[in-house]
């Protein structure tokens, strides 16, 4: 049905003056990339002399915390299949590949006393292979893979993490900085701290709300700043690279746009989610957002914690040292939520104390008609991405922004037209922001291939490439979205009419898909898109 309708849809959409007939171009120097992270794709969890990470420990000791009870011991096996990974990036015509380093693969115990030659060589080979094809490595120093031995010292809640992270960063800058020109220190610090320590969610899964997350954030910001100062003092002038950080959020859309209270809840959510780490680095005066300092201090006092706030205080010297420590603003975002105020009666039923109770915002996606995905939390609302980018632009005096992650999940298959629609619509929103003056220099699609999705295990797929996790070689096959994204990167424009069908290679791979992926494919997002197009055709003829 879909193939039959497509020509009519394109013709009708063209007559109606839709984006199909007017392909929109990005700036000529726009940076296109694709991303991954070490724990999610590498496997080789104990290969050579790699140390144990907090995710190795969590998935091995508490498999019940993972939806399908799985782990990433092998996952996509990029520790052995890295050449194919680079070929995939080349096929996508991207200029950048964003990947992360595994701290325990390079320094098994987290300390300088044991550096793995095999770990150093693995990333060196990957970097060289990327450069061979003129693909710029964008390296994340920390994407949630803390050595388990350091977690046993308290992890990010222990100030000792600051010099240890600096040692690790200095080593990788010495090893790779001659070839790596784009660094990010830490990926998504909110997740590192709140989901790692405040909730029973990401490793180390502490489930200790309201206190350790703020200790984590305090140490993480100081560690980030020390690494950036070290890079600028010792490496940047001769290595000619840039360094930043990647924050994340879902856009908080006021539940009722006419409600001043809901608009205030939206702003407060942005200050807590993005401002927690963005304000100390990117704002004019530094430090935590005023609303965060005041609310946590006041609630701490009400809750009987005495005069000390649960949010630690920076000294004036620390505020000065952290402010300005980024050459660009990395932002990851996938979806939006409707928000309203929690109120004094704690309608959100949040633990007291907790980050959510301190923020005082209730989030939901109930009642929205936004397209869904393979993840219960992820619904497509492109305007939210536009709003987010405009907010960062206004709040932090027009920093250079790189969208370092954006993408959508499904439950499997190759004919992922819903992902095509997601990318087209979100890129359209990003282009709207650029045209409205926001300084966005690049876009990194998430993700290169299907991989281990943290607590969701292998049940949710974000990849442009399908991975056969039953194959010894973890065979990778491009999805429809890979061909569309490659076209976008190659032409620098969104072409809504480009909707290729499965080619021979993809049809062969399709025949070998597990039954659950075939079932998902036949009843899932691609059929929703087909029916949506049918609706367009019918409505047009009925006018």
Short mmCIF file of C-alpha atoms in Angstrom, two decimals:
data_model
loop_
_atom_site.label_atom_id
_atom_site.label_comp_id
_atom_site.label_asym_id
_atom_site.label_seq_id
_atom_site.Cartn_x
_atom_site.Cartn_y
_atom_site.Cartn_z
CA UNK A 1 0.00 0.00 0.00
CA UNK A 2 2.74 2.43 0.99
CA UNK A 3 4.64 2.04 -2.30
CA UNK A 4 1.47 2.57 -4.33
CA UNK A 5 0.51 5.72 -2.41
CA UNK A 6 3.91 7.39 -2.37
CA UNK A 7 3.89 8.98 -5.86
CA UNK A 8 0.40 10.38 -5.24
CA UNK A 9 1.44 11.73 -1.85
CA UNK A 10 4.47 13.50 -3.30
CA UNK A 11 2.42 14.94 -6.17
CA UNK A 12 -0.40 16.13 -3.91
CA UNK A 13 1.98 17.53 -1.28
CA UNK A 14 3.80 19.42 -4.03
CA UNK A 15 0.56 20.98 -5.21
CA UNK A 16 -0.27 22.02 -1.66
CA UNK A 17 3.07 23.78 -1.24
CA UNK A 18 4.34 21.51 1.55
CA UNK A 19 8.06 21.15 2.40
CA UNK A 20 8.21 18.35 -0.22
CA UNK A 21 8.44 20.90 -3.00
CA UNK A 22 10.80 23.26 -1.23
CA UNK A 23 13.82 21.45 0.16
CA UNK A 24 15.42 23.50 2.93
CA UNK A 25 19.18 23.83 3.13
CA UNK A 26 21.50 24.03 6.11
CA UNK A 27 24.52 26.37 6.20
CA UNK A 28 27.39 25.20 4.00
CA UNK A 29 29.71 24.66 6.97
CA UNK A 30 27.12 22.79 9.07
CA UNK A 31 28.59 19.82 10.91
CA UNK A 32 26.84 16.47 10.36
CA UNK A 33 27.64 13.53 12.59
CA UNK A 34 26.46 10.31 14.17
CA UNK A 35 27.03 9.06 17.70
CA UNK A 36 27.55 6.08 19.98
CA UNK A 37 28.94 5.34 23.45
CA UNK A 38 31.51 2.85 24.67
CA UNK A 39 29.46 0.68 27.02
CA UNK A 40 26.55 0.50 24.61
CA UNK A 41 28.46 -0.81 21.58
CA UNK A 42 31.92 -2.12 22.44
CA UNK A 43 31.42 -5.39 24.29
CA UNK A 44 34.73 -7.00 25.20
CA UNK A 45 33.82 -6.29 28.80
CA UNK A 46 36.82 -8.21 30.13
CA UNK A 47 38.95 -8.34 26.97
CA UNK A 48 42.70 -7.96 27.46
CA UNK A 49 43.11 -6.19 30.82
CA UNK A 50 39.98 -4.01 30.86
CA UNK A 51 38.68 -3.24 34.33
CA UNK A 52 35.14 -3.55 35.63
CA UNK A 53 32.81 -0.58 35.15
CA UNK A 54 29.81 0.40 37.24
CA UNK A 55 27.59 -0.87 34.41
CA UNK A 56 29.39 -4.23 34.33
CA UNK A 57 28.82 -4.48 38.07
CA UNK A 58 25.16 -3.43 37.93
CA UNK A 59 24.14 -5.71 35.07
CA UNK A 60 26.03 -8.72 36.46
CA UNK A 61 24.87 -8.41 40.06
CA UNK A 62 21.35 -7.08 39.46
CA UNK A 63 20.11 -8.32 36.06
CA UNK A 64 16.56 -7.94 37.40
CA UNK A 65 17.02 -4.15 37.09
CA UNK A 66 17.31 -4.48 33.30
CA UNK A 67 14.05 -4.91 31.36
CA UNK A 68 15.21 -8.05 29.52
CA UNK A 69 17.81 -9.16 32.09
CA UNK A 70 20.60 -8.60 29.57
CA UNK A 71 24.03 -6.96 29.73
CA UNK A 72 26.50 -5.39 27.30
CA UNK A 73 29.24 -8.00 27.69
CA UNK A 74 29.27 -8.42 23.89
CA UNK A 75 26.49 -6.11 22.59
CA UNK A 76 27.44 -4.90 19.04
CA UNK A 77 31.04 -6.10 19.58
CA UNK A 78 32.58 -2.87 18.33
CA UNK A 79 35.73 -3.79 20.24
CA UNK A 80 36.34 -6.18 17.33
CA UNK A 81 34.08 -4.68 14.62
CA UNK A 82 35.37 -1.10 14.74
CA UNK A 83 36.46 -1.08 11.09
CA UNK A 84 32.89 -1.83 10.02
CA UNK A 85 31.68 0.98 12.32
CA UNK A 86 33.89 3.44 10.47
CA UNK A 87 32.66 2.14 7.12
CA UNK A 88 29.11 2.80 8.29
CA UNK A 89 29.99 6.36 9.22
CA UNK A 90 31.55 6.74 5.77
CA UNK A 91 28.41 5.37 4.10
CA UNK A 92 26.37 7.98 5.98
CA UNK A 93 28.52 10.82 4.56
CA UNK A 94 28.97 12.30 8.02
CA UNK A 95 31.85 14.63 8.76
CA UNK A 96 31.99 13.63 12.44
CA UNK A 97 31.76 10.47 14.54
CA UNK A 98 30.98 11.11 18.20
CA UNK A 99 32.11 8.25 20.44
CA UNK A 100 33.19 7.88 24.04
CA UNK A 101 36.20 6.42 25.80
CA UNK A 102 35.82 3.71 28.42
CA UNK A 103 37.73 4.83 31.52
CA UNK A 104 38.18 1.23 32.80
CA UNK A 105 39.36 0.06 29.37
CA UNK A 106 42.15 2.64 29.46
CA UNK A 107 42.83 2.72 33.22
CA UNK A 108 41.37 -0.56 34.60
CA UNK A 109 41.32 0.54 38.24
CA UNK A 110 40.79 4.23 37.57
CA UNK A 111 44.33 5.17 38.60
CA UNK A 112 47.50 6.04 36.68
CA UNK A 113 49.35 3.10 38.20
CA UNK A 114 47.79 0.74 35.64
CA UNK A 115 47.32 1.94 32.07
CA UNK A 116 46.17 -0.61 29.51
CA UNK A 117 48.28 -0.72 26.36
CA UNK A 118 45.50 -2.65 24.60
CA UNK A 119 42.91 -0.03 25.59
CA UNK A 120 45.10 2.84 24.38
CA UNK A 121 45.72 1.03 21.11
CA UNK A 122 42.03 0.28 20.49
CA UNK A 123 40.99 3.94 20.48
CA UNK A 124 44.14 5.00 18.62
CA UNK A 125 43.27 2.57 15.81
CA UNK A 126 39.68 3.82 15.71
CA UNK A 127 40.79 7.44 15.51
CA UNK A 128 43.29 6.69 12.74
CA UNK A 129 40.67 4.79 10.74
CA UNK A 130 38.23 7.70 11.01
CA UNK A 131 40.85 10.20 9.87
CA UNK A 132 41.71 7.95 6.96
CA UNK A 133 38.23 8.66 5.62
CA UNK A 134 38.26 12.35 6.60
CA UNK A 135 35.81 11.81 9.46
CA UNK A 136 36.48 14.04 12.46
CA UNK A 137 36.54 12.20 15.81
CA UNK A 138 34.42 13.92 18.48
CA UNK A 139 35.50 12.26 21.72
CA UNK A 140 33.51 12.14 24.94
CA UNK A 141 35.87 11.53 27.86
CA UNK A 142 33.14 10.30 30.22
CA UNK A 143 29.89 8.68 29.08
CA UNK A 144 28.84 6.91 32.29
CA UNK A 145 31.60 4.26 32.42
CA UNK A 146 33.13 4.82 35.84
CA UNK A 147 35.62 2.19 37.05
CA UNK A 148 33.84 0.13 39.72
CA UNK A 149 36.79 0.50 42.09
CA UNK A 150 36.28 4.27 42.12
CA UNK A 151 32.59 3.81 42.82
CA UNK A 152 33.59 1.84 45.89
CA UNK A 153 35.23 5.08 47.09
CA UNK A 154 31.94 6.93 46.60
CA UNK A 155 32.26 7.69 42.89
CA UNK A 156 31.23 11.21 41.93
CA UNK A 157 30.10 12.02 45.48
CA UNK A 158 33.73 11.88 46.69
CA UNK A 159 35.86 14.99 45.90
CA UNK A 160 38.77 12.62 45.23
CA UNK A 161 37.14 12.05 41.84
CA UNK A 162 38.32 15.51 40.71
CA UNK A 163 42.09 14.82 40.52
CA UNK A 164 41.44 11.28 39.30
CA UNK A 165 39.29 12.49 36.40
CA UNK A 166 41.93 15.08 35.61
CA UNK A 167 44.64 12.39 35.50
CA UNK A 168 42.52 10.27 33.16
CA UNK A 169 41.74 13.24 30.91
CA UNK A 170 45.37 14.31 30.77
CA UNK A 171 46.41 10.82 29.67
CA UNK A 172 43.90 10.65 26.81
CA UNK A 173 44.73 14.18 25.69
CA UNK A 174 48.40 13.26 25.60
CA UNK A 175 47.65 10.04 23.69
CA UNK A 176 45.06 11.31 21.20
CA UNK A 177 45.08 15.12 21.25
CA UNK A 178 47.34 15.37 18.19
CA UNK A 179 44.47 13.82 16.20
CA UNK A 180 41.33 14.70 18.20
CA UNK A 181 40.15 18.28 17.70
CA UNK A 182 36.73 18.04 19.38
CA UNK A 183 36.36 16.96 23.00
CA UNK A 184 33.48 16.83 25.43
CA UNK A 185 34.32 16.22 29.06
CA UNK A 186 31.12 14.62 30.34
CA UNK A 187 27.90 13.40 28.75
CA UNK A 188 24.63 14.33 30.44
CA UNK A 189 25.69 15.19 34.00
CA UNK A 190 22.05 15.32 35.10
CA UNK A 191 21.75 11.60 34.36
CA UNK A 192 25.11 10.86 35.98
CA UNK A 193 23.99 12.49 39.22
CA UNK A 194 20.21 12.30 39.56
CA UNK A 195 19.58 9.00 37.80
CA UNK A 196 22.77 7.46 39.19
CA UNK A 197 22.58 8.58 42.82
CA UNK A 198 19.15 10.11 43.38
CA UNK A 199 17.08 7.33 41.79
CA UNK A 200 17.19 3.58 41.29
CA UNK A 201 17.77 3.93 37.59
CA UNK A 202 21.22 4.32 36.05
CA UNK A 203 24.38 2.82 37.54
CA UNK A 204 25.33 2.94 40.38
CA UNK A 205 21.57 3.02 41.03
CA UNK A 206 21.76 4.40 44.58
CA UNK A 207 18.11 5.39 45.06
CA UNK A 208 19.12 8.04 47.62
CA UNK A 209 17.03 11.12 46.73
CA UNK A 210 17.73 14.71 47.62
CA UNK A 211 21.35 14.65 48.85
CA UNK A 212 24.05 12.69 46.94
CA UNK A 213 22.96 13.92 43.49
CA UNK A 214 23.90 17.46 44.50
CA UNK A 215 27.26 16.30 45.88
CA UNK A 216 27.83 14.50 42.58
CA UNK A 217 26.96 17.60 40.55
CA UNK A 218 29.22 19.80 42.65
CA UNK A 219 32.24 17.55 42.18
CA UNK A 220 31.43 16.92 38.52
CA UNK A 221 31.37 20.64 37.70
CA UNK A 222 34.71 21.17 39.45
CA UNK A 223 36.21 18.15 37.68
CA UNK A 224 34.96 19.40 34.31
CA UNK A 225 36.45 22.85 34.96
CA UNK A 226 39.82 21.46 36.01
CA UNK A 227 40.04 19.39 32.83
CA UNK A 228 39.12 22.33 30.61
CA UNK A 229 41.69 24.59 32.30
CA UNK A 230 44.31 21.88 31.93
CA UNK A 231 43.48 21.48 28.24
CA UNK A 232 43.67 25.20 27.65
CA UNK A 233 46.92 25.57 29.60
CA UNK A 234 48.81 22.54 28.27
CA UNK A 235 47.28 21.34 25.01
CA UNK A 236 44.93 23.67 23.18
CA UNK A 237 47.46 26.05 21.66
CA UNK A 238 49.55 23.33 20.05
CA UNK A 239 46.80 20.76 19.40
CA UNK A 240 44.34 23.34 18.00
CA UNK A 241 41.27 21.59 19.38
CA UNK A 242 38.09 22.62 21.17
CA UNK A 243 36.44 21.35 24.33
CA UNK A 244 32.92 21.56 25.75
CA UNK A 245 30.31 19.63 27.69
CA UNK A 246 27.03 17.94 26.75
CA UNK A 247 23.89 18.64 28.80
CA UNK A 248 20.44 17.17 28.26
CA UNK A 249 16.77 17.80 28.84
CA UNK A 250 13.30 17.19 27.51
CA UNK A 251 11.56 20.45 26.70
CA UNK A 252 9.03 21.37 29.45
CA UNK A 253 5.98 22.63 27.57
CA UNK A 254 3.51 24.52 29.81
CA UNK A 255 0.43 22.32 30.19
CA UNK A 256 -1.75 25.38 29.79
CA UNK A 257 -0.05 28.10 27.76
CA UNK A 258 -2.42 30.69 29.22
CA UNK A 259 -1.48 29.78 32.80
CA UNK A 260 1.21 31.96 34.37
CA UNK A 261 1.79 29.20 36.93
CA UNK A 262 2.45 26.62 34.21
CA UNK A 263 4.79 28.99 32.38
CA UNK A 264 6.69 29.53 35.63
CA UNK A 265 6.87 25.75 36.11
CA UNK A 266 8.38 25.43 32.62
CA UNK A 267 11.03 28.04 33.36
CA UNK A 268 11.81 26.46 36.74
CA UNK A 269 12.20 23.05 35.09
CA UNK A 270 14.70 24.51 32.61
CA UNK A 271 16.70 26.10 35.41
CA UNK A 272 16.83 22.81 37.33
CA UNK A 273 17.48 20.48 34.38
CA UNK A 274 19.75 22.63 32.21
CA UNK A 275 20.68 25.46 34.58
CA UNK A 276 22.03 23.11 37.27
CA UNK A 277 25.09 22.53 35.06
CA UNK A 278 24.60 25.18 32.36
CA UNK A 279 24.38 28.23 34.62
CA UNK A 280 27.76 27.71 36.38
CA UNK A 281 29.51 27.31 33.00
CA UNK A 282 27.64 29.48 30.50
CA UNK A 283 25.92 32.31 32.40
CA UNK A 284 27.35 35.79 32.80
CA UNK A 285 27.87 35.53 36.56
CA UNK A 286 28.25 31.77 37.05
CA UNK A 287 27.09 29.74 40.06
CA UNK A 288 23.91 27.68 40.31
CA UNK A 289 20.64 29.29 39.17
CA UNK A 290 19.18 31.62 41.78
CA UNK A 291 15.86 29.73 41.88
CA UNK A 292 17.70 26.47 42.55
CA UNK A 293 19.81 27.94 45.37
CA UNK A 294 16.82 29.55 47.06
CA UNK A 295 14.36 26.69 46.75
CA UNK A 296 16.76 24.00 47.97
CA UNK A 297 17.99 26.20 50.82
CA UNK A 298 14.46 27.02 51.97
CA UNK A 299 13.19 23.46 51.64
CA UNK A 300 16.27 22.11 53.44
CA UNK A 301 15.50 24.40 56.36
CA UNK A 302 11.80 23.42 56.39
CA UNK A 303 12.78 19.74 56.34
CA UNK A 304 14.97 20.08 59.41
CA UNK A 305 18.40 20.03 57.82
CA UNK A 306 19.42 23.14 59.74
CA UNK A 307 21.14 26.13 58.19
CA UNK A 308 23.11 24.08 55.65
CA UNK A 309 21.47 23.64 52.28
CA UNK A 310 21.49 20.19 50.68
CA UNK A 311 22.88 22.01 47.61
CA UNK A 312 26.58 22.67 48.33
CA UNK A 313 27.93 26.20 47.93
CA UNK A 314 30.74 27.27 45.63
CA UNK A 315 33.38 29.71 46.81
CA UNK A 316 33.82 32.88 44.75
CA UNK A 317 37.06 31.45 43.39
CA UNK A 318 35.29 28.22 42.34
CA UNK A 319 32.54 30.24 40.63
CA UNK A 320 35.17 32.15 38.64
CA UNK A 321 37.08 28.97 37.80
CA UNK A 322 34.03 27.11 36.46
CA UNK A 323 32.48 29.99 34.51
CA UNK A 324 33.40 30.01 30.81
CA UNK A 325 34.82 26.48 30.72
CA UNK A 326 33.32 25.43 27.38
CA UNK A 327 34.05 26.32 23.77
CA UNK A 328 30.58 25.13 22.71
CA UNK A 329 27.28 24.06 24.26
CA UNK A 330 26.43 20.41 23.58
CA UNK A 331 22.76 19.56 24.04
CA UNK A 332 20.99 16.19 23.87
CA UNK A 333 17.20 16.16 23.53
CA UNK A 334 14.63 13.68 22.28
CA UNK A 335 11.18 14.66 23.46
CA UNK A 336 9.01 17.07 25.44
CA UNK A 337 6.71 16.91 28.46
CA UNK A 338 3.71 18.91 29.59
CA UNK A 339 4.48 20.60 32.89
CA UNK A 340 2.56 22.18 35.74
CA UNK A 341 3.46 23.22 39.28
CA UNK A 342 3.65 20.54 41.96
CA UNK A 343 2.08 22.83 44.54
CA UNK A 344 2.41 22.79 48.32
CA UNK A 345 0.44 19.55 48.69
CA UNK A 346 2.97 17.56 46.61
CA UNK A 347 0.49 16.40 43.97
CA UNK A 348 3.35 14.65 42.18
CA UNK A 349 3.86 12.46 45.27
CA UNK A 350 7.63 12.98 45.09
CA UNK A 351 9.94 11.70 47.85
CA UNK A 352 10.85 14.39 50.39
CA UNK A 353 13.58 15.45 49.96
CA UNK A 354 14.30 14.81 46.30
CA UNK A 355 15.35 16.62 43.13
CA UNK A 356 11.80 16.47 41.79
CA UNK A 357 10.32 17.82 45.01
CA UNK A 358 12.92 20.60 45.07
CA UNK A 359 12.11 21.52 41.46
CA UNK A 360 8.37 21.46 42.20
CA UNK A 361 7.25 20.51 38.69
CA UNK A 362 4.91 17.69 37.61
CA UNK A 363 5.66 16.32 34.13
CA UNK A 364 3.51 14.11 31.94
CA UNK A 365 2.65 13.26 28.36
CA UNK A 366 -0.97 12.36 29.12
CA UNK A 367 -3.51 13.49 26.58
CA UNK A 368 -1.01 14.58 23.92
CA UNK A 369 -1.42 13.49 20.31
CA UNK A 370 2.33 13.44 19.63
CA UNK A 371 3.59 10.38 17.68
CA UNK A 372 4.97 7.64 19.92
CA UNK A 373 8.06 5.46 19.64
CA UNK A 374 9.61 2.28 21.00
CA UNK A 375 10.18 4.04 24.36
CA UNK A 376 7.31 4.93 26.65
CA UNK A 377 8.93 8.30 27.51
CA UNK A 378 9.69 9.39 23.94
CA UNK A 379 7.04 11.14 21.87
CA UNK A 380 7.83 13.37 18.92
CA UNK A 381 7.18 17.10 19.39
CA UNK A 382 9.59 19.00 17.10
CA UNK A 383 8.45 22.41 18.33
CA UNK A 384 9.91 21.44 21.70
CA UNK A 385 13.38 21.21 20.13
CA UNK A 386 12.91 24.68 18.62
CA UNK A 387 11.79 26.08 21.98
CA UNK A 388 14.75 24.49 23.77
CA UNK A 389 17.32 25.88 21.34
CA UNK A 390 15.78 29.36 21.54
CA UNK A 391 15.85 29.18 25.37
CA UNK A 392 19.57 28.28 25.45
CA UNK A 393 20.27 31.08 22.96
CA UNK A 394 18.47 33.67 25.11
CA UNK A 395 19.59 32.42 28.50
CA UNK A 396 23.32 32.13 27.79
CA UNK A 397 23.95 34.98 25.36
CA UNK A 398 23.98 33.09 22.06
CA UNK A 399 26.58 30.35 22.64
CA UNK A 400 27.60 28.07 19.79
CA UNK A 401 25.29 25.05 20.11
CA UNK A 402 25.91 21.55 18.82
CA UNK A 403 22.99 19.13 19.02
CA UNK A 404 25.06 16.20 20.24
CA UNK A 405 22.21 13.66 20.42
CA UNK A 406 18.78 13.46 18.87
CA UNK A 407 16.92 10.43 17.57
CA UNK A 408 14.03 8.07 18.12
CA UNK A 409 13.49 4.44 19.10
CA UNK A 410 11.41 1.62 17.75
CA UNK A 411 11.21 -2.10 18.53
CA UNK A 412 13.06 -3.35 15.47
CA UNK A 413 12.92 -3.79 11.71
CA UNK A 414 14.49 -2.09 8.71
CA UNK A 415 11.68 -0.08 7.08
CA UNK A 416 11.73 2.63 9.74
CA UNK A 417 9.77 5.38 8.04
CA UNK A 418 8.67 6.73 11.42
CA UNK A 419 12.34 7.42 12.17
CA UNK A 420 12.67 9.16 8.79
CA UNK A 421 9.73 11.39 9.68
CA UNK A 422 11.20 12.08 13.12
CA UNK A 423 14.57 13.16 11.72
CA UNK A 424 13.01 15.29 8.99
CA UNK A 425 10.67 17.06 11.40
CA UNK A 426 13.27 17.66 14.12
CA UNK A 427 15.83 18.88 11.60
CA UNK A 428 13.17 21.19 10.20
CA UNK A 429 12.68 22.62 13.71
CA UNK A 430 16.45 23.05 14.09
CA UNK A 431 16.61 24.84 10.76
CA UNK A 432 13.78 27.11 11.92
CA UNK A 433 15.88 28.00 14.97
CA UNK A 434 18.95 28.69 12.80
CA UNK A 435 16.90 30.96 10.55
CA UNK A 436 15.66 32.76 13.67
CA UNK A 437 19.21 33.58 14.73
CA UNK A 438 20.22 30.68 16.98
CA UNK A 439 23.91 29.77 16.57
CA UNK A 440 23.68 26.02 15.87
CA UNK A 441 26.80 24.66 14.20
CA UNK A 442 26.15 20.91 14.08
CA UNK A 443 23.86 17.93 14.53
CA UNK A 444 24.81 14.45 15.73
CA UNK A 445 22.20 11.75 15.09
CA UNK A 446 21.63 9.13 17.77
CA UNK A 447 22.63 6.54 17.00
CA UNK A 448 24.94 4.89 14.52
CA UNK A 449 23.55 1.43 15.23
CA UNK A 450 21.23 -0.53 17.49
CA UNK A 451 22.95 -1.08 20.81
CA UNK A 452 22.47 -1.72 24.50
CA UNK A 453 19.96 0.85 25.75
CA UNK A 454 20.87 0.92 29.43
CA UNK A 455 17.92 -0.14 31.63
CA UNK A 456 15.90 -1.07 28.51
CA UNK A 457 18.53 -3.63 27.49
CA UNK A 458 18.06 -4.62 23.85
CA UNK A 459 14.30 -3.99 23.75
CA UNK A 460 14.54 -0.49 22.26
CA UNK A 461 16.38 0.32 19.01
CA UNK A 462 17.73 3.76 18.16
CA UNK A 463 20.12 2.81 15.36
CA UNK A 464 20.37 3.98 11.78
CA UNK A 465 21.90 0.54 11.26
CA UNK A 466 20.26 -2.68 12.39
CA UNK A 467 22.50 -5.07 14.33
CA UNK A 468 21.91 -8.83 14.29
CA UNK A 469 22.70 -9.63 17.92
CA UNK A 470 22.41 -13.38 17.17
CA UNK A 471 25.22 -13.29 14.60
CA UNK A 472 28.80 -13.94 15.77
CA UNK A 473 29.92 -10.97 13.66
CA UNK A 474 27.02 -8.81 14.86
CA UNK A 475 26.13 -8.10 11.24
CA UNK A 476 25.11 -4.50 10.58
CA UNK A 477 22.51 -3.60 7.93
CA UNK A 478 21.43 -0.06 6.98
CA UNK A 479 17.81 0.79 7.68
CA UNK A 480 15.75 3.06 5.44
CA UNK A 481 16.63 5.91 7.81
CA UNK A 482 20.35 5.37 7.17
CA UNK A 483 19.85 6.01 3.48
CA UNK A 484 17.74 9.09 4.17
CA UNK A 485 20.18 10.52 6.73
CA UNK A 486 23.08 9.87 4.33
CA UNK A 487 21.21 11.88 1.69
CA UNK A 488 20.69 14.73 4.15
CA UNK A 489 24.39 14.78 5.08
CA UNK A 490 25.46 14.59 1.44
CA UNK A 491 23.13 17.30 0.12
CA UNK A 492 22.90 19.52 3.24
CA UNK A 493 19.14 19.65 2.90
CA UNK A 494 15.91 18.02 4.04
CA UNK A 495 14.13 16.29 1.16
CA UNK A 496 10.70 15.20 2.41
CA UNK A 497 9.99 13.34 -0.83
CA UNK A 498 13.01 11.04 -0.49
CA UNK A 499 11.49 7.83 0.91
CA UNK A 500 13.44 4.90 -0.54
CA UNK A 501 12.18 1.34 -0.39
CA UNK A 502 14.12 -1.68 0.83
CA UNK A 503 16.90 -2.74 -1.53
CA UNK A 504 18.14 -6.29 -2.14
CA UNK A 505 20.62 -6.25 0.75
CA UNK A 506 17.93 -5.05 3.13
CA UNK A 507 15.38 -7.59 1.88
CA UNK A 508 17.84 -10.44 2.51
CA UNK A 509 18.48 -9.13 6.02
CA UNK A 510 14.74 -8.67 6.56
CA UNK A 511 14.12 -12.35 5.86
CA UNK A 512 16.51 -13.23 8.68
CA UNK A 513 15.01 -10.95 11.34
CA UNK A 514 13.75 -12.55 14.55
CA UNK A 515 9.99 -13.09 14.64
CA UNK A 516 9.44 -10.36 17.24
CA UNK A 517 11.10 -7.76 15.00
CA UNK A 518 9.03 -8.84 12.00
CA UNK A 519 5.87 -8.65 14.12
CA UNK A 520 6.89 -5.22 15.38
CA UNK A 521 7.65 -4.07 11.86
CA UNK A 522 4.36 -5.25 10.41
CA UNK A 523 2.22 -3.69 13.13
CA UNK A 524 4.35 -0.77 14.25
CA UNK A 525 5.46 2.66 13.27
CA UNK A 526 5.95 2.07 9.54
CA UNK A 527 2.30 1.10 9.15
CA UNK A 528 1.26 4.15 11.19
CA UNK A 529 3.14 6.30 8.69
CA UNK A 530 1.48 4.45 5.79
CA UNK A 531 -1.96 5.09 7.21
CA UNK A 532 -1.05 8.73 7.86
CA UNK A 533 -0.16 9.14 4.21
CA UNK A 534 -3.39 7.43 3.19
CA UNK A 535 -5.25 9.96 5.32
CA UNK A 536 -3.47 12.83 3.55
CA UNK A 537 -4.47 11.45 0.16
CA UNK A 538 -8.10 10.85 1.13
CA UNK A 539 -8.51 14.23 2.80
CA UNK A 540 -7.02 15.98 -0.20
CA UNK A 541 -9.38 14.29 -2.65
CA UNK A 542 -12.36 14.98 -0.37
CA UNK A 543 -11.71 18.75 -0.23
#
